[in-house]
Coordinates of C-alpha atoms (C1' of nucleotides) in Angstrom, one line a residue:
Chain A
M1 CA 5.4 -18.4 1.0
E2 CA 7.3 -20.9 3.0
H3 CA 6.4 -22.0 6.6
G4 CA 8.7 -22.1 9.3
P5 CA 8.8 -24.9 11.7
K6 CA 7.3 -22.9 14.5
E7 CA 4.5 -21.5 12.2
N8 CA 3.6 -25.2 11.6
E9 CA 3.3 -25.5 15.5
F10 CA 0.5 -22.9 15.2
R11 CA -1.0 -24.7 12.4
Q12 CA -0.8 -28.1 14.3
Q13 CA -2.7 -26.7 17.1
R14 CA -5.4 -25.1 14.9
L15 CA -5.7 -28.4 12.8
A16 CA -6.1 -30.1 16.4
N17 CA -8.7 -27.9 17.3
L18 CA -10.4 -28.4 13.6
Q19 CA -10.3 -32.1 14.5
K20 CA -12.1 -31.9 17.8
L21 CA -14.7 -29.6 16.1
Q22 CA -15.3 -31.9 13.4
E23 CA -15.5 -34.9 16.0
M24 CA -18.5 -32.6 17.7
G25 CA -20.1 -32.6 14.3
Y26 CA -19.1 -29.2 13.2
T27 CA -18.2 -28.7 9.4
P28 CA -15.0 -26.8 9.6
F29 CA -15.5 -25.1 6.2
G30 CA -19.2 -24.4 6.1
Q31 CA -21.7 -23.7 3.5
A32 CA -23.6 -20.3 2.4
F33 CA -25.1 -18.7 5.4
A34 CA -28.1 -16.5 5.2
R35 CA -27.6 -13.1 7.2
T36 CA -30.0 -10.7 8.3
G37 CA -27.7 -8.2 7.4
T38 CA -23.9 -6.7 7.6
V39 CA -22.6 -5.9 10.8
A40 CA -22.4 -2.2 9.5
A41 CA -25.8 -2.1 8.7
T42 CA -26.6 -4.1 12.0
L43 CA -24.9 -1.4 13.8
A44 CA -26.5 1.4 11.8
G45 CA -30.0 0.2 12.7
F46 CA -29.4 -1.0 16.0
A47 CA -32.5 -1.8 18.4
E48 CA -32.3 -3.5 21.2
H49 CA -34.2 -7.1 21.8
Q50 CA -34.2 -7.2 17.9
P51 CA -33.3 -10.6 16.6
A52 CA -30.1 -10.8 14.3
T53 CA -28.1 -13.3 12.5
L54 CA -24.8 -12.3 11.5
A55 CA -21.2 -13.6 10.0
G56 CA -17.8 -12.5 10.3
R57 CA -14.3 -13.5 11.4
V58 CA -13.6 -13.7 15.3
V59 CA -10.9 -11.3 16.0
S60 CA -10.9 -11.3 19.8
K61 CA -12.1 -13.8 22.5
R62 CA -12.6 -13.3 26.3
Q63 CA -13.4 -16.3 28.0
M64 CA -14.7 -16.4 31.3
G65 CA -15.9 -19.6 33.1
K66 CA -19.5 -19.9 31.6
S67 CA -19.6 -16.9 29.2
I68 CA -17.2 -15.7 26.3
F69 CA -17.3 -12.4 24.7
A70 CA -15.9 -12.3 21.2
H71 CA -15.9 -9.7 18.6
L72 CA -16.9 -10.7 14.8
Q73 CA -15.2 -8.6 12.2
D74 CA -17.2 -8.5 8.8
G75 CA -15.0 -6.0 6.6
P76 CA -13.9 -3.0 8.6
D77 CA -16.7 -3.2 11.1
R78 CA -16.8 -5.4 14.4
L79 CA -19.8 -6.4 16.7
Q80 CA -19.4 -8.2 19.8
I81 CA -21.1 -11.6 20.4
Y82 CA -21.9 -13.0 23.9
V83 CA -22.1 -16.7 24.1
K84 CA -23.4 -17.8 27.3
K85 CA -23.7 -21.5 28.3
D86 CA -27.0 -21.2 29.7
L87 CA -28.2 -19.9 26.5
V88 CA -26.4 -21.7 23.6
G89 CA -26.3 -25.4 25.6
E90 CA -23.6 -27.4 27.2
Q91 CA -22.4 -28.6 23.9
A92 CA -22.2 -25.5 21.9
F93 CA -20.6 -23.8 24.5
A94 CA -17.8 -26.4 25.1
A95 CA -17.1 -26.6 21.2
F96 CA -16.7 -22.8 21.3
E97 CA -13.4 -23.9 23.3
W98 CA -11.9 -24.8 20.1
I99 CA -12.6 -21.5 17.9
D100 CA -9.4 -19.8 17.3
L101 CA -9.1 -16.2 16.3
G102 CA -9.3 -15.9 12.4
D103 CA -12.2 -18.3 12.3
H104 CA -15.1 -17.4 10.4
L105 CA -18.4 -17.7 12.6
G106 CA -22.2 -17.1 11.8
A107 CA -24.1 -16.3 15.0
E108 CA -28.1 -16.1 15.5
G109 CA -29.6 -14.4 18.5
E110 CA -31.1 -11.0 20.1
L111 CA -29.3 -7.6 20.2
F112 CA -28.6 -5.8 23.2
V113 CA -26.5 -3.4 25.1
T114 CA -23.9 -4.3 27.7
K115 CA -23.4 -2.8 31.2
T116 CA -20.4 -0.7 29.5
G117 CA -22.7 0.2 26.7
E118 CA -21.4 -1.8 23.7
K119 CA -24.1 -3.2 21.3
T120 CA -23.8 -7.0 21.3
L121 CA -25.1 -9.8 19.9
K122 CA -26.5 -12.4 22.7
A123 CA -26.2 -15.7 20.8
A124 CA -28.8 -18.4 21.1
K125 CA -26.8 -20.2 18.4
W126 CA -23.8 -20.4 16.6
T127 CA -22.4 -21.8 13.3
L128 CA -18.6 -22.8 12.1
L129 CA -18.3 -21.3 8.7
S130 CA -14.4 -21.4 8.1
K131 CA -11.5 -22.7 10.0
A132 CA -8.3 -20.7 10.2
L133 CA -4.9 -22.7 10.1
L134 CA -2.7 -19.7 10.4
P135 CA -3.0 -16.8 13.1
L136 CA -3.7 -13.4 12.7
P137 CA -1.3 -10.3 13.2
E138 CA -1.3 -8.7 16.7
K139 CA -4.8 -7.2 17.7
W140 CA -3.7 -4.0 19.1
H141 CA -0.7 -2.9 16.9
G142 CA -2.1 -4.3 13.7
L143 CA 0.3 -5.2 10.9
Q144 CA 3.2 -2.4 10.7
D145 CA 5.7 -4.2 8.5
V146 CA 5.3 -2.4 5.4
E147 CA 6.6 -4.9 3.0
L148 CA 4.2 -7.5 4.8
R149 CA 1.4 -5.2 4.6
Y150 CA 1.9 -5.0 0.7
R151 CA 2.6 -8.6 -0.2
Q152 CA 0.1 -10.0 2.1
R153 CA -2.5 -7.2 1.6
Y154 CA -5.3 -9.6 3.0
L155 CA -3.9 -9.4 6.4
D156 CA -3.5 -5.7 6.3
L157 CA -7.2 -5.2 5.4
I158 CA -8.0 -7.6 8.4
A159 CA -5.6 -6.1 10.9
N160 CA -6.1 -2.4 10.0
P161 CA -9.8 -1.3 9.5
E162 CA -8.5 2.2 8.1
V163 CA -6.7 0.4 5.0
R164 CA -9.9 -1.1 4.3
R165 CA -11.8 2.2 4.6
L166 CA -9.3 4.1 2.5
F167 CA -10.0 1.5 -0.5
D168 CA -13.8 1.8 0.2
Q169 CA -13.2 5.3 -0.6
R170 CA -11.2 4.4 -3.8
T171 CA -14.1 2.4 -4.7
R172 CA -16.5 5.2 -4.2
I173 CA -14.5 8.2 -5.9
I174 CA -14.4 5.7 -8.9
A175 CA -18.1 5.1 -8.9
E176 CA -18.9 8.7 -8.5
L177 CA -16.7 9.9 -11.2
R178 CA -18.4 7.2 -13.6
V179 CA -21.6 8.8 -12.5
G180 CA -20.5 12.5 -13.1
L181 CA -19.2 11.3 -16.6
T182 CA -22.4 9.6 -17.5
G183 CA -24.4 12.4 -16.2
H184 CA -22.6 14.5 -18.4
G185 CA -23.6 12.4 -21.5
F186 CA -20.2 10.7 -21.9
A187 CA -20.3 7.1 -23.0
E188 CA -18.0 4.5 -21.6
V189 CA -16.1 2.3 -23.5
E190 CA -13.3 -0.3 -23.9
T191 CA -10.4 -0.2 -26.2
P192 CA -7.4 -2.6 -26.8
M193 CA -5.4 -3.5 -24.2
I194 CA -3.0 -5.6 -26.3
Q195 CA -1.9 -3.4 -29.3
P196 CA 0.5 -3.7 -32.2
M197 CA 2.3 -0.5 -31.3
A198 CA 1.9 1.3 -28.0
G199 CA 1.1 4.9 -28.9
G200 CA -0.6 8.0 -27.6
A201 CA 2.2 8.8 -25.0
A202 CA 5.9 8.6 -24.6
A203 CA 6.9 5.5 -22.6
N204 CA 8.4 2.5 -22.4
P205 CA 5.9 -0.2 -23.0
F206 CA 5.6 -3.7 -21.9
K207 CA 6.3 -6.3 -24.8
T208 CA 4.5 -9.6 -25.2
R209 CA 4.1 -12.0 -27.9
Y210 CA 0.6 -13.0 -29.4
E211 CA 1.5 -16.7 -30.6
A212 CA -1.7 -17.5 -32.4
L213 CA -0.8 -14.6 -34.8
G214 CA 3.1 -15.0 -34.7
A215 CA 3.2 -11.2 -33.7
D216 CA 4.9 -9.2 -31.4
M217 CA 2.6 -7.0 -29.2
F218 CA 2.3 -4.3 -26.4
L219 CA 0.5 -3.8 -23.5
R220 CA -0.9 -0.1 -24.0
I221 CA 0.6 2.8 -22.5
A222 CA -2.5 4.9 -23.4
P223 CA -5.6 4.4 -25.1
E224 CA -5.5 7.8 -26.7
L225 CA -5.2 7.0 -30.5
Y226 CA -8.1 4.3 -30.3
L227 CA -10.4 6.8 -28.4
K228 CA -9.6 9.5 -31.4
R229 CA -10.7 6.8 -33.7
L230 CA -14.0 6.7 -32.1
L231 CA -14.3 10.3 -32.4
V232 CA -13.6 9.8 -36.2
G233 CA -16.1 7.1 -36.1
G234 CA -19.0 9.6 -34.7
Y235 CA -18.7 9.1 -31.0
D236 CA -19.1 12.8 -29.5
K237 CA -18.6 12.2 -25.9
V238 CA -16.3 9.2 -24.7
F239 CA -14.5 7.9 -22.0
E240 CA -12.4 4.8 -20.7
L241 CA -11.5 4.2 -17.0
N242 CA -8.9 1.5 -17.1
R243 CA -5.4 0.6 -16.7
N244 CA -2.3 1.9 -18.4
F245 CA 0.9 0.1 -18.3
R246 CA 4.5 1.6 -18.4
N247 CA 7.4 -0.4 -18.3
E248 CA 9.4 2.3 -16.1
G249 CA 10.6 2.8 -12.7
L250 CA 8.8 2.3 -9.2
D251 CA 8.5 4.8 -6.5
R252 CA 6.1 6.7 -4.3
S253 CA 4.2 8.2 -7.1
H254 CA 4.8 5.5 -9.9
N255 CA 3.3 1.9 -10.4
P256 CA 4.4 0.3 -13.7
E257 CA 0.4 -0.5 -14.1
F258 CA -1.9 2.5 -13.1
T259 CA -5.4 3.7 -13.6
M260 CA -6.4 6.7 -15.9
V261 CA -9.6 8.1 -17.4
E262 CA -9.1 9.3 -20.7
I263 CA -12.1 11.5 -22.0
Y264 CA -12.7 13.1 -25.2
E265 CA -15.4 15.5 -26.3
A266 CA -16.0 16.4 -29.6
Y267 CA -16.5 20.0 -30.6
G268 CA -15.0 20.7 -27.3
D269 CA -11.3 22.2 -26.3
C270 CA -9.3 22.3 -23.3
R271 CA -11.4 25.0 -22.0
S272 CA -14.4 22.7 -21.9
M273 CA -12.0 20.0 -20.3
Q274 CA -10.9 22.5 -17.8
R275 CA -14.4 23.4 -16.5
L276 CA -15.3 19.5 -16.7
V277 CA -12.4 18.0 -14.3
E278 CA -13.1 20.9 -11.9
E279 CA -16.7 20.1 -11.5
L280 CA -16.0 16.3 -11.4
V281 CA -13.4 16.6 -8.8
T282 CA -15.2 19.1 -6.6
T283 CA -18.2 16.9 -6.7
V284 CA -16.5 13.9 -6.1
A285 CA -15.0 15.3 -3.4
Q286 CA -17.8 16.9 -1.4
K287 CA -19.8 13.3 -2.0
V288 CA -16.9 10.9 -0.8
C289 CA -14.9 13.2 1.4
G290 CA -18.0 15.5 2.4
S291 CA -15.6 18.3 2.4
L292 CA -13.2 20.4 -0.2
Q293 CA -10.5 20.3 2.4
V294 CA -9.0 17.2 2.0
G295 CA -5.6 15.3 3.3
A296 CA -4.0 16.8 6.5
G297 CA -1.0 18.2 7.6
D298 CA 1.7 18.2 4.7
M299 CA -1.1 16.6 2.7
A300 CA -3.9 19.1 3.1
V301 CA -5.3 20.7 0.0
N302 CA -8.2 23.3 -0.5
L303 CA -10.4 22.0 -3.8
T304 CA -12.5 24.9 -3.3
S305 CA -13.6 26.5 -6.7
P306 CA -12.5 28.4 -8.7
W307 CA -9.3 27.1 -9.3
R308 CA -6.1 29.0 -10.1
V309 CA -5.5 29.2 -14.0
V310 CA -2.0 30.7 -14.8
T311 CA 0.1 30.4 -17.9
Y312 CA 3.3 28.7 -18.2
R313 CA 5.4 32.0 -19.1
D314 CA 3.8 33.9 -16.3
L315 CA 5.1 31.2 -13.7
I316 CA 8.5 31.4 -15.1
L317 CA 8.5 35.0 -15.0
A318 CA 7.8 35.1 -11.5
Q319 CA 10.4 32.7 -10.7
A320 CA 13.1 33.4 -13.0
G321 CA 12.6 37.1 -13.1
A322 CA 10.7 39.6 -15.4
D323 CA 13.6 39.8 -17.9
W324 CA 13.9 35.9 -18.3
Y325 CA 12.7 35.5 -21.8
D326 CA 15.0 38.3 -23.0
L327 CA 18.1 37.4 -21.5
P328 CA 20.9 36.1 -23.5
L329 CA 21.1 32.4 -23.4
E330 CA 24.1 32.3 -21.4
T331 CA 23.2 34.8 -18.7
A332 CA 19.9 33.0 -18.5
R333 CA 22.1 29.7 -17.8
Q334 CA 24.2 31.4 -14.9
R335 CA 20.9 32.5 -13.6
A336 CA 19.4 29.0 -13.7
R337 CA 22.6 28.0 -12.0
D338 CA 22.6 30.7 -9.4
F339 CA 18.9 29.0 -8.4
K340 CA 21.4 25.6 -7.7
L341 CA 20.0 23.9 -10.5
D342 CA 22.4 21.4 -12.4
I343 CA 22.2 22.7 -16.1
P344 CA 24.6 20.9 -18.7
A345 CA 26.3 23.0 -20.9
D346 CA 24.5 22.0 -24.8
W347 CA 21.0 22.9 -22.9
D348 CA 18.7 25.3 -24.8
R349 CA 16.5 27.9 -23.4
G350 CA 13.6 25.6 -23.4
A351 CA 15.3 23.0 -21.7
I352 CA 16.6 25.3 -19.2
T353 CA 13.1 26.9 -18.7
H354 CA 11.4 23.7 -17.8
E355 CA 14.1 22.7 -15.6
I356 CA 13.2 25.8 -13.6
Y357 CA 9.4 24.7 -14.0
E358 CA 9.7 21.2 -12.9
K359 CA 12.3 21.7 -9.9
L360 CA 11.3 25.2 -8.7
I361 CA 7.6 25.8 -9.4
E362 CA 5.7 22.5 -9.9
K363 CA 6.2 21.6 -6.1
T364 CA 5.0 24.8 -5.0
L365 CA 1.5 24.5 -6.6
I366 CA -0.5 22.7 -3.7
N367 CA -4.0 23.7 -4.5
P368 CA -5.4 22.9 -7.8
T369 CA -3.8 25.0 -10.6
F370 CA -4.3 25.0 -14.1
V371 CA -1.2 25.6 -16.1
T372 CA -2.1 26.4 -19.5
R373 CA -0.1 27.7 -22.8
L374 CA 2.8 25.2 -22.6
P375 CA 5.9 25.6 -25.2
V376 CA 5.1 23.5 -28.2
E377 CA 8.2 21.3 -27.9
L378 CA 6.8 19.8 -24.6
V379 CA 3.4 18.8 -25.9
P380 CA 3.7 17.3 -29.5
L381 CA 0.3 16.0 -29.8
A382 CA -1.9 19.2 -29.2
K383 CA -3.0 22.2 -31.0
A384 CA -1.1 25.4 -31.1
C385 CA -2.8 28.3 -29.9
A386 CA -4.4 30.4 -32.4
D387 CA -2.6 33.9 -31.5
D388 CA 1.0 32.3 -30.8
P389 CA 2.4 29.0 -32.6
T390 CA 5.1 28.9 -30.2
V391 CA 2.8 27.7 -27.3
V392 CA 0.0 24.8 -27.5
D393 CA -3.4 25.0 -26.2
V394 CA -3.3 22.9 -23.2
F395 CA -3.5 22.7 -19.6
E396 CA -1.7 20.8 -17.0
L397 CA -3.6 20.5 -13.9
V398 CA -1.4 20.4 -10.7
I399 CA -2.4 19.4 -7.3
R400 CA -0.1 18.6 -4.3
G401 CA 3.1 19.6 -6.3
R402 CA 2.2 16.6 -8.9
E403 CA 0.7 16.7 -12.7
I404 CA -2.8 15.1 -11.8
A405 CA -4.6 15.5 -15.2
P406 CA -3.4 17.0 -18.6
G407 CA -6.0 18.3 -21.2
Y408 CA -5.5 19.2 -24.8
S409 CA -7.4 21.3 -27.6
E410 CA -6.6 17.8 -29.7
L411 CA -4.8 17.9 -32.8
N412 CA -7.1 17.1 -35.7
N413 CA -5.0 18.1 -38.6
P414 CA -4.0 14.6 -40.4
I415 CA -1.0 16.2 -42.1
E416 CA 0.5 17.8 -39.4
Q417 CA -0.2 14.6 -37.3
R418 CA 2.0 12.9 -39.8
R419 CA 4.6 15.2 -39.8
R420 CA 4.9 15.0 -36.1
F421 CA 5.0 11.1 -36.2
E422 CA 7.7 11.1 -38.8
E423 CA 9.8 13.5 -36.6
Q424 CA 9.4 11.0 -33.6
A425 CA 9.8 8.0 -35.7
K426 CA 13.2 9.4 -36.7
G427 CA 12.8 7.4 -40.4
D428 CA 11.7 4.2 -38.6
A429 CA 8.5 4.1 -40.6
A430 CA 7.5 0.9 -38.3
K431 CA 6.9 3.2 -35.6
I432 CA 4.2 5.2 -37.4
D433 CA 0.6 4.4 -36.8
Q434 CA -0.3 4.5 -40.5
D435 CA -4.1 3.1 -39.5
F436 CA -4.6 6.0 -37.2
L437 CA -3.3 8.4 -39.5
D438 CA -5.7 7.0 -42.0
A439 CA -8.7 7.5 -39.4
L440 CA -7.6 11.0 -38.9
E441 CA -7.6 11.6 -42.8
H442 CA -11.2 10.7 -42.8
G443 CA -11.9 13.4 -40.4
M444 CA -11.6 14.0 -36.7
P445 CA -13.9 16.7 -35.4
P446 CA -12.1 19.4 -33.3
A447 CA -12.4 18.2 -29.9
G448 CA -11.2 18.5 -26.0
G449 CA -9.2 15.7 -24.4
M450 CA -8.0 14.9 -21.0
G451 CA -6.5 12.1 -19.1
I452 CA -7.0 12.0 -15.2
G453 CA -4.5 10.1 -13.2
I454 CA -6.9 8.3 -10.9
D455 CA -4.3 6.8 -8.6
R456 CA -3.0 10.3 -7.8
L457 CA -6.2 11.9 -7.6
I458 CA -7.2 9.1 -5.0
M459 CA -4.0 10.1 -3.1
V460 CA -4.8 13.8 -2.9
L461 CA -8.6 13.0 -1.9
T462 CA -7.3 10.7 0.8
G463 CA -4.2 12.1 1.9
A464 CA -2.0 9.3 1.3
E465 CA 1.8 9.6 0.9
S466 CA 2.4 6.9 -1.7
I467 CA 0.8 5.3 -4.7
R468 CA 1.1 1.9 -3.0
D469 CA -1.4 2.9 -0.3
V470 CA -4.0 3.6 -3.2
V471 CA -3.3 0.5 -4.8
L472 CA -4.4 -2.6 -3.3
F473 CA -1.5 -5.1 -4.8
P474 CA 1.4 -2.5 -5.8
Q475 CA 4.3 -4.0 -7.6
L476 CA 6.9 -5.4 -5.7
K477 CA 10.3 -7.3 -6.8
P478 CA 9.2 -11.1 -6.4
R479 CA 10.5 -12.9 -3.4
G480 CA 10.9 -16.4 -2.9
Chain B
rG1 C1' 21.7 4.7 -11.4
rG2 C1' 24.0 7.1 -6.3
rG3 C1' 23.6 7.5 -0.9
rA4 C1' 21.7 6.6 4.1
rG5 C1' 18.7 3.5 7.0
rC6 C1' 16.0 -1.1 8.0
rA7 C1' 15.5 -6.8 8.5
rU8 C1' 15.7 -10.5 16.2
rA9 C1' 9.3 -15.5 18.4
rG10 C1' 3.2 -16.0 14.2
rC11 C1' 2.6 -10.2 15.3
rU12 C1' 4.6 -5.5 17.9
rC13 C1' 9.1 -4.5 19.7
rA14 C1' 13.6 -4.5 23.3
rG15 C1' 18.8 -6.1 23.3
rC16 C1' 23.9 -3.4 19.5
rU17 C1' 30.7 0.6 23.7
rG18 C1' 31.5 -7.9 21.4
rG19 C1' 30.8 -11.7 27.3
rC20 C1' 25.7 -15.7 31.9
rU21 C1' 21.1 -20.2 28.7
rA22 C1' 18.5 -13.8 23.4
rG23 C1' 14.2 -10.8 26.3
rA24 C1' 8.9 -8.3 26.9
rG25 C1' 3.9 -7.5 25.3
rC26 C1' 0.0 -9.8 22.3
rA27 C1' -1.1 -14.4 20.1
rG28 C1' -0.4 -20.0 21.8
rC29 C1' -1.0 -24.5 25.7
rU30 C1' -2.8 -26.1 31.3
rG31 C1' -5.9 -24.0 35.0
rA32 C1' -9.5 -20.7 37.6
rC33 C1' -13.6 -17.4 36.4
rU34 C1' -21.5 -16.2 33.8
rC35 C1' -21.4 -8.3 31.6
rU36 C1' -15.6 -8.8 29.4
rU37 C1' -13.6 -5.4 26.0
rA38 C1' -5.7 -4.2 25.1
rA39 C1' -10.6 -8.9 30.2
rU40 C1' -8.1 -10.4 35.0
rC41 C1' -5.1 -14.2 37.9
rA42 C1' -1.4 -18.5 38.2
rG43 C1' 1.8 -21.6 35.5
rC44 C1' 4.2 -23.5 30.7
rG45 C1' 5.9 -23.7 25.8
rG46 C1' 8.0 -21.0 21.5
rG47 C1' 14.2 -18.4 18.2
rU48 C1' 18.6 -20.4 11.5
rC49 C1' 18.8 -12.8 15.4
rG50 C1' 16.9 -12.1 6.6
rG51 C1' 21.1 -15.5 3.8
rG52 C1' 26.2 -16.5 3.2
rG53 C1' 31.3 -15.5 4.2
rG54 C1' 35.0 -13.3 7.8
rU55 C1' 37.6 -11.1 12.3
rU56 C1' 37.7 -12.8 17.3
rC57 C1' 38.8 -17.4 22.9
rG58 C1' 33.8 -15.6 21.9
rA59 C1' 29.5 -12.4 17.3
rA60 C1' 22.2 -10.7 17.3
rU61 C1' 26.0 -6.9 18.1
rC62 C1' 32.2 -5.5 14.3
rC63 C1' 33.8 -6.1 8.5
rC64 C1' 32.6 -7.9 3.4
rC65 C1' 28.8 -9.8 -0.1
rC66 C1' 23.9 -11.2 -1.4
rU67 C1' 18.2 -10.8 -1.1
rG68 C1' 13.8 -7.4 0.2
rC69 C1' 12.0 -3.2 1.8
rU70 C1' 12.2 2.4 3.5
rC71 C1' 13.7 7.2 2.6
rC72 C1' 16.5 10.9 0.0
rC73 C1' 18.9 12.2 -4.7
rA74 C1' 19.1 11.4 -10.2

RNA sequence: GGGAGCAUAGCUCAGCUGGCUAGAGCAGCUGACUCUUAAUCAGCGGGUCGGGGGUUCGAAUCCCCCUGCUCCCA
């Protein structure tokens, strides 16, 4: 970031203040500082006349002759300190003059409650821990500029405590998911992020180069094919919670790197995954949000069990008419166009039907809904249903109109898998993961598998409208 | 990829039917004040109006291009 000339004026003033403090014997960038606790813990266990030693960033300062009130911010929490000339002594009081908003201080003293009822630390002594050379955003309105909030998230976190609280929720949601999964006996593993071929999903990968091997490599688009190798190797319950990378567009629900938990259970199927995700999400919501009613207004969702389960076919029949699957293709095309859908002339029935699902149905599914028995052409890596080869034994969990978690009865037939890979590769043998096929030929147990989009789940649980509000440093175009 | 909107002081925002030296609040500076809390009171400084080009006697304001962000659509 370049500094405009006027920004330097603020900086010059602060450098001068730093100089004065230094001349008075203060160290502008101090050492480790032993606190009796955080501000949050101190406020929670507050008792008058208790001694306390706290640290934080000065975010307000009200000076009145021979006494000063200031707020120390520690994470999202603030505590007022009272600096009185009689108490800290003449010199320390004079030196406080050169403290700027944004400086980190330590303060030692006794807790009390002011006349107006605010919990406050009466300082007997203060310590300079770090001098800030640049000013903070506005104290009342916070930092509003959306672009600055993302580009300089640290300022957003300082100025907008609710942002910090949201990310604290994110941390707890992920921690509780791990607790839930390990509680069910799932082992957390790590598989390659740098892969010689980017398999396990249909997406454009980021390409990179491993110089030492003289080989082109890819950032993974999914961990799936490695986790399945672990099923072959005898792991029966595994998960990996980490980043995937997809070289595709940015919008309010897509970031090129996003967090996903993939879960596999040997001898399970998509129904065991269904029960697992419902239990995980409701438990996490209850623990972290304290309720199954999450979000507010347009973002409100009711997570109460049992969640709706409905077949893709039934959703289509309800939307497109009970006779939909019996209509001649041309009649069906016309009906879709009557729904104001843009249907190219070369689309087959499956494509038209899916357009109806995506454009008209999916966004209406607000509370959690398992959409089951999807057409086989939509999901090439899943097992067909035993009673109907045209549909696969999968679910798509939709919440707030978006796909949150797909779950499969995994394909473990190596011959069928090879056929589908060859179909996808269209004759390009280099695109087929032979090593994975070899693994399958050694025998993979039947298994249920599922991926939960963590960022989207966190959007649902926190009521966030954009993925950029739940990712600390969302991807933006570089700017000088 | 297409359309619409936004960009003014460190921050939050006015100003935009072209016309005094571009304003306010916060932050900053000087001074007063020993329970304030968006502290108060008196005074002061602070601008490449995102960047470039054009129209005009005159542009923050109108037109074109570029950059970034936001929203809608694909």
